Coordinates of C-alpha atoms and ligand atoms in Angstrom, one line a residue:
M1 CA 136.4 142.0 147.6
K2 CA 136.8 143.8 144.5
S3 CA 138.3 140.5 142.4
L4 CA 134.9 138.7 143.8
K5 CA 132.6 141.8 142.0
V6 CA 135.1 141.4 138.6
L7 CA 134.1 137.6 139.0
A8 CA 130.4 138.3 139.0
L9 CA 130.4 140.5 136.0
F10 CA 133.1 137.9 134.6
F11 CA 130.4 135.3 134.5
A12 CA 127.0 137.5 134.2
G13 CA 128.7 138.0 130.9
L14 CA 129.9 134.3 129.8
A15 CA 125.6 133.7 131.0
A16 CA 124.6 136.4 128.3
L17 CA 127.2 135.5 125.8
L18 CA 126.1 131.9 125.8
L19 CA 122.0 132.7 126.0
A20 CA 122.6 134.8 122.4
G21 CA 124.7 132.0 121.2
C22 CA 121.8 129.8 121.8
A23 CA 119.5 132.4 120.0
L24 CA 121.4 132.0 117.4
L25 CA 121.8 128.3 117.2
P26 CA 119.1 126.8 114.6
S27 CA 116.4 124.7 116.5
A28 CA 118.1 121.7 115.4
T29 CA 120.8 120.3 113.2
P30 CA 119.3 119.5 109.6
L31 CA 118.5 116.3 108.7
K32 CA 120.7 114.5 105.5
V33 CA 118.5 113.7 102.9
L34 CA 119.4 111.8 99.7
L35 CA 116.8 112.5 96.8
V36 CA 116.8 109.5 94.4
T37 CA 116.4 110.8 91.0
G38 CA 116.9 110.5 87.0
Q39 CA 114.2 108.0 85.2
S40 CA 110.2 108.6 84.4
N41 CA 108.1 106.2 82.4
K42 CA 106.3 108.4 79.1
Y43 CA 103.8 110.4 81.8
H44 CA 106.2 111.6 83.9
D45 CA 109.5 114.4 83.7
W46 CA 111.5 113.6 87.1
T47 CA 113.1 117.2 85.6
K48 CA 110.5 119.2 86.3
S49 CA 109.5 117.7 90.2
S50 CA 112.7 116.7 91.2
P51 CA 114.0 120.5 91.6
L52 CA 110.6 121.6 93.5
V53 CA 110.8 118.6 95.8
K54 CA 114.6 119.7 97.0
Q55 CA 113.3 123.1 97.2
Y56 CA 110.4 122.2 99.5
L57 CA 112.7 120.4 101.9
E58 CA 115.3 122.7 102.3
Q59 CA 113.0 126.3 102.4
T60 CA 111.6 124.3 106.1
G61 CA 115.0 124.4 106.9
R62 CA 114.7 121.2 109.0
F63 CA 116.4 118.7 106.1
T64 CA 119.8 119.3 103.8
V65 CA 119.1 117.4 100.6
D66 CA 121.5 116.1 98.7
V67 CA 120.0 114.7 94.8
T68 CA 121.7 111.2 93.2
T69 CA 120.6 111.3 89.3
T70 CA 120.6 107.9 87.8
P71 CA 121.8 106.6 83.9
P72 CA 118.8 107.4 81.8
M73 CA 116.8 104.5 81.1
G74 CA 118.4 101.9 79.2
Q75 CA 121.7 102.6 80.0
D76 CA 124.7 100.7 82.5
M77 CA 123.4 101.3 86.0
S78 CA 126.0 98.9 87.2
G79 CA 127.8 101.9 88.9
F80 CA 124.7 103.2 90.6
K81 CA 125.8 103.0 94.2
P82 CA 124.9 105.6 96.5
D83 CA 125.9 105.4 100.5
F84 CA 122.4 105.3 101.7
T85 CA 123.4 104.6 105.7
K86 CA 124.7 108.9 105.5
Y87 CA 121.2 109.9 105.4
K88 CA 118.1 110.2 107.8
A89 CA 115.7 109.2 105.0
V90 CA 115.5 108.6 100.9
V91 CA 113.3 110.7 98.9
M92 CA 112.6 108.8 96.0
V93 CA 111.5 110.6 92.6
Y94 CA 111.8 107.3 90.2
E95 CA 110.1 104.9 88.0
G96 CA 112.9 103.1 86.0
D97 CA 115.6 100.3 85.6
E98 CA 116.5 98.6 88.3
W99 CA 118.9 99.0 90.4
P100 CA 122.1 96.8 90.7
A101 CA 121.8 93.9 93.1
A102 CA 124.1 95.2 95.8
T103 CA 122.7 98.9 95.9
K104 CA 119.0 96.4 96.7
A105 CA 120.4 95.1 99.3
A106 CA 122.2 97.5 100.6
F107 CA 118.6 99.4 100.7
V108 CA 116.9 97.0 102.1
E109 CA 119.7 97.0 104.9
Y110 CA 119.8 100.3 105.5
M111 CA 115.6 100.0 105.6
K112 CA 115.6 97.3 108.1
K113 CA 117.9 99.2 110.4
G114 CA 116.2 102.6 111.1
G115 CA 116.4 103.9 107.3
G116 CA 113.6 106.7 106.5
L117 CA 111.9 106.7 103.2
V118 CA 109.5 109.0 101.4
S119 CA 107.6 107.0 98.1
I120 CA 105.8 110.1 96.3
H121 CA 103.8 109.6 93.0
D122 CA 106.1 108.8 90.3
A123 CA 107.9 105.7 92.8
D124 CA 104.1 103.9 93.1
N125 CA 105.1 102.9 89.4
A126 CA 108.5 102.0 90.0
F127 CA 110.4 98.1 90.7
P128 CA 107.0 96.2 90.3
Y129 CA 109.6 93.1 90.6
W130 CA 111.0 94.0 93.8
P131 CA 109.9 92.4 96.6
E132 CA 111.1 94.3 99.6
W133 CA 110.1 97.6 97.2
N134 CA 106.7 96.2 97.4
E135 CA 106.6 95.7 100.8
M136 CA 107.8 99.0 102.0
I137 CA 105.8 101.1 99.8
G138 CA 102.7 99.1 100.6
V139 CA 100.7 98.8 97.7
G140 CA 101.9 100.1 94.1
G141 CA 100.3 100.1 90.6
W142 CA 101.6 99.8 86.9
G143 CA 105.1 99.2 86.7
L144 CA 107.0 98.3 83.6
K145 CA 106.7 95.0 82.1
P146 CA 109.7 93.7 81.0
D147 CA 109.2 94.4 77.1
G148 CA 108.6 98.1 78.1
S149 CA 104.5 97.8 78.1
M150 CA 102.9 98.9 81.8
G151 CA 100.8 96.8 83.8
A152 CA 103.5 95.0 85.2
R153 CA 101.4 94.6 88.9
T154 CA 98.3 92.8 88.7
N155 CA 95.1 91.2 90.5
G156 CA 97.9 88.7 91.9
S157 CA 100.5 91.9 93.6
G158 CA 98.1 91.4 96.3
P159 CA 95.2 93.2 97.8
K160 CA 93.9 97.1 97.3
I161 CA 93.8 98.9 100.3
R162 CA 90.2 100.4 101.6
W163 CA 88.4 102.7 103.5
R164 CA 85.2 101.8 104.7
D165 CA 82.9 101.9 107.8
G166 CA 84.9 103.9 109.8
K167 CA 88.3 101.8 109.0
Q168 CA 90.8 100.8 106.9
V169 CA 90.4 97.0 105.3
L170 CA 92.5 94.9 103.2
D171 CA 90.1 94.2 99.9
D172 CA 90.9 90.9 97.1
S173 CA 88.2 91.9 94.6
P174 CA 89.9 92.1 90.7
G175 CA 90.9 95.4 89.7
T176 CA 94.4 97.2 88.4
A177 CA 95.9 100.4 88.6
G178 CA 94.0 103.5 87.2
H179 CA 93.2 107.1 88.0
P180 CA 90.6 109.6 86.6
A181 CA 90.9 112.4 84.9
R182 CA 93.3 115.5 87.0
S183 CA 90.6 117.6 88.9
D184 CA 90.9 119.4 92.3
F185 CA 89.8 116.4 95.1
L186 CA 89.0 116.2 98.5
V187 CA 91.3 114.7 100.5
V188 CA 90.1 113.3 104.0
T189 CA 92.4 112.5 107.2
R190 CA 91.6 109.3 108.6
A191 CA 94.4 109.3 111.1
P192 CA 94.4 112.9 113.1
G193 CA 96.1 112.1 115.9
H194 CA 99.4 110.4 113.9
P195 CA 102.4 113.0 113.7
I196 CA 102.4 113.7 110.6
M197 CA 98.0 114.9 110.8
Q198 CA 98.2 116.4 113.8
G199 CA 96.7 120.1 113.4
L200 CA 95.5 119.3 109.4
P201 CA 92.2 120.2 108.5
A202 CA 89.9 117.3 108.8
E203 CA 89.1 117.5 104.9
W204 CA 90.9 119.7 102.0
L205 CA 90.8 120.3 98.5
H206 CA 94.0 119.5 96.5
A207 CA 94.7 121.3 93.6
S208 CA 95.0 119.4 89.8
D209 CA 95.9 115.7 90.6
E210 CA 95.4 112.1 89.8
I211 CA 93.2 110.3 92.0
Y212 CA 95.0 106.7 92.4
S213 CA 92.9 104.0 92.3
Q214 CA 93.2 99.9 92.4
L215 CA 96.8 100.3 93.9
R216 CA 98.1 97.0 95.2
G217 CA 101.1 95.0 97.2
P218 CA 101.5 93.5 100.1
A219 CA 99.7 95.6 102.2
R220 CA 101.5 94.8 105.3
N221 CA 101.7 97.3 108.1
V222 CA 100.0 100.4 106.7
V223 CA 98.5 102.6 108.2
V224 CA 96.2 105.3 105.9
L225 CA 96.6 108.7 106.7
A226 CA 93.9 110.5 104.4
T227 CA 92.2 109.0 101.5
A228 CA 90.3 110.6 98.5
M229 CA 87.2 108.8 96.8
P230 CA 87.1 109.0 92.9
D231 CA 83.2 110.7 91.9
K232 CA 82.0 107.5 89.9
V233 CA 79.0 109.5 88.6
K234 CA 81.5 112.1 86.8
Y235 CA 83.9 108.9 86.2
P236 CA 81.8 105.7 86.3
K237 CA 85.0 103.4 85.6
S238 CA 86.8 104.8 88.3
S239 CA 86.6 102.6 91.7
G240 CA 84.1 104.8 94.4
E241 CA 85.6 103.5 96.8
N242 CA 88.1 105.5 99.4
E243 CA 91.6 105.4 97.7
P244 CA 94.6 106.0 100.1
M245 CA 96.7 109.0 98.9
L246 CA 98.6 109.2 102.4
M247 CA 100.5 106.5 104.1
T248 CA 102.9 104.9 106.2
I249 CA 104.8 101.6 106.3
T250 CA 107.0 100.2 108.5
Y251 CA 109.7 98.3 107.6
G252 CA 112.0 96.0 110.0
Q253 CA 113.0 99.4 112.2
G254 CA 112.3 101.8 109.1
R255 CA 110.1 103.8 108.5
I256 CA 108.0 104.8 105.0
F257 CA 105.8 107.8 104.4
H258 CA 103.6 107.2 101.3
T259 CA 101.9 109.9 99.2
T260 CA 100.6 109.4 96.2
L261 CA 99.6 112.9 95.2
G262 CA 102.2 114.9 93.2
H263 CA 101.6 114.5 89.3
V264 CA 103.7 116.4 87.0
G265 CA 103.9 115.3 83.3
P266 CA 105.9 116.0 80.4
K267 CA 104.0 118.0 78.2
E268 CA 103.7 120.3 81.1
S269 CA 104.6 123.8 82.1
A270 CA 104.8 125.9 85.3
P271 CA 103.4 126.1 87.4
Y272 CA 102.3 122.5 88.4
P273 CA 99.6 122.7 90.5
A274 CA 99.8 119.3 91.7
L275 CA 103.2 120.0 93.0
S276 CA 102.2 123.8 94.2
C277 CA 99.4 122.6 96.1
A278 CA 100.2 123.7 100.0
G279 CA 99.2 120.3 101.0
F280 CA 100.8 117.9 98.7
I281 CA 104.4 120.3 100.0
V282 CA 103.3 120.2 103.7
T283 CA 102.5 117.1 104.2
L284 CA 105.9 116.1 102.4
Q285 CA 107.9 117.8 104.3
R286 CA 106.2 117.0 107.2
G287 CA 106.1 113.5 105.9
T288 CA 109.8 113.3 105.5
E289 CA 110.3 114.2 109.1
W290 CA 108.8 111.2 110.4
A291 CA 110.3 108.9 107.9
A292 CA 113.5 110.6 108.8
T293 CA 113.0 111.0 113.4
G294 CA 109.3 109.7 114.0
K295 CA 108.5 112.8 115.0
V296 CA 107.2 116.5 113.5
T297 CA 108.0 119.8 114.2
Q298 CA 107.5 121.9 111.8
P299 CA 104.4 124.0 112.6
V300 CA 101.2 123.8 110.0
P301 CA 100.9 126.8 108.1
A302 CA 98.9 129.2 107.5
D303 CA 97.9 129.1 103.9
F304 CA 97.2 125.1 104.4
P305 CA 94.0 124.5 102.0
T306 CA 90.6 124.1 102.9
A307 CA 88.2 121.6 102.1
E308 CA 86.1 124.6 100.2
K309 CA 89.6 126.2 98.8
T310 CA 92.3 125.3 96.9
S311 CA 95.7 126.5 98.4
L312 CA 98.7 127.3 94.9
R313 CA 102.2 128.3 95.9
V314 CA 104.2 129.5 93.3
A315 CA 106.6 127.5 91.7
T316 CA 110.1 128.6 91.4
G317 CA 111.5 125.1 89.4
N318 CA 113.0 125.0 86.0
Ligands
ZN1 ZN1 100.7 111.1 87.7

C-alpha cells in the first residue's frame, strides 16, 4: 500500500512539473528571418530603417532576425551569397546593385520551394531588370538604369493594379511610378478575411508617408490587402486612384508580403514617423509571420491607429 501511495505522489509531482514546464515554454519556436540590406538609392537610408525593422520583428518574440549587409553600391558583389534555405522568410530593405547570378538563382529556387519574402518600400525600386523579382513583388517602380538615372520601369513593365467598383483590376493605361508629397493618409482594408488583416480596422490613418502610385509589373497572383488614394485636389498630378499599399503574392510555393509603406529619407532624423506608425509596424509583423508560415498568431494591439488618429511608437533605432 505504502509503495502505491509513493508512486501516486511521484506521478502527481511529475504531472505538476510538466505543467509548470509547459507554462514556461514560449508559445512557438521563433521563426528564423534573414534581413537583407546594405544599399539605398539617394532618396532612402537603409542604415536608419533596417535596425528598426529588425527591432520590430524581434520584439514580437515570434522571430529571430539575422542581418546580412551587402557591400556598398559599386563594390564587388561576387562574395554575396547568403544561405537563404536556413530561413523561413527573407526581409528586403534593399535597392541597389544586382546580386551575382548564382545568388539570384538560389533565391529563386528558395522561393519556388516555399520560401517567404517581405518586400518593404525601398525594395520596390530594386532589380528592375530581374524578371523573377518582378514576378515576386507583383508590381514595382522607378529602378536604376545602367547609366545610374532613375526610371528603369516603364509603361512596358506590365499593368498597374487598381481597386475599382469594389474589386481588384489591372490597368494598362500609360503612367509610371510617382508619389505625392509625404502626408498622413487613410489606408483602407480590402481583404478583411485575410490572416494578415483579420481584426484590423476597415480604415486607419497612416503617418507621414509616400503613397506609392502607378507601380507596374507582371501583377500575377497578387491579392490586394489594402489601398490608399492620393488627393487629386491637393495633388493634381497624382493618380487619384486607389493604389495598392499592402499586397500578398504567391510565387511557386513561396509567399510574399509586399508593403509599399515605410519611407525614411537620408536627411531624416529620429523619430521616423512612417516607420514609427503602429499600423506600419503591426502589418509588418503580421505580414512577416504570414510570409514565413501562411498563418498569423499575433493579436492586434490596442494602439493600432484609427480612421481619425495616427498612432506613433517611439523609434529607438540609431
Ligand atoms: Zn520613399
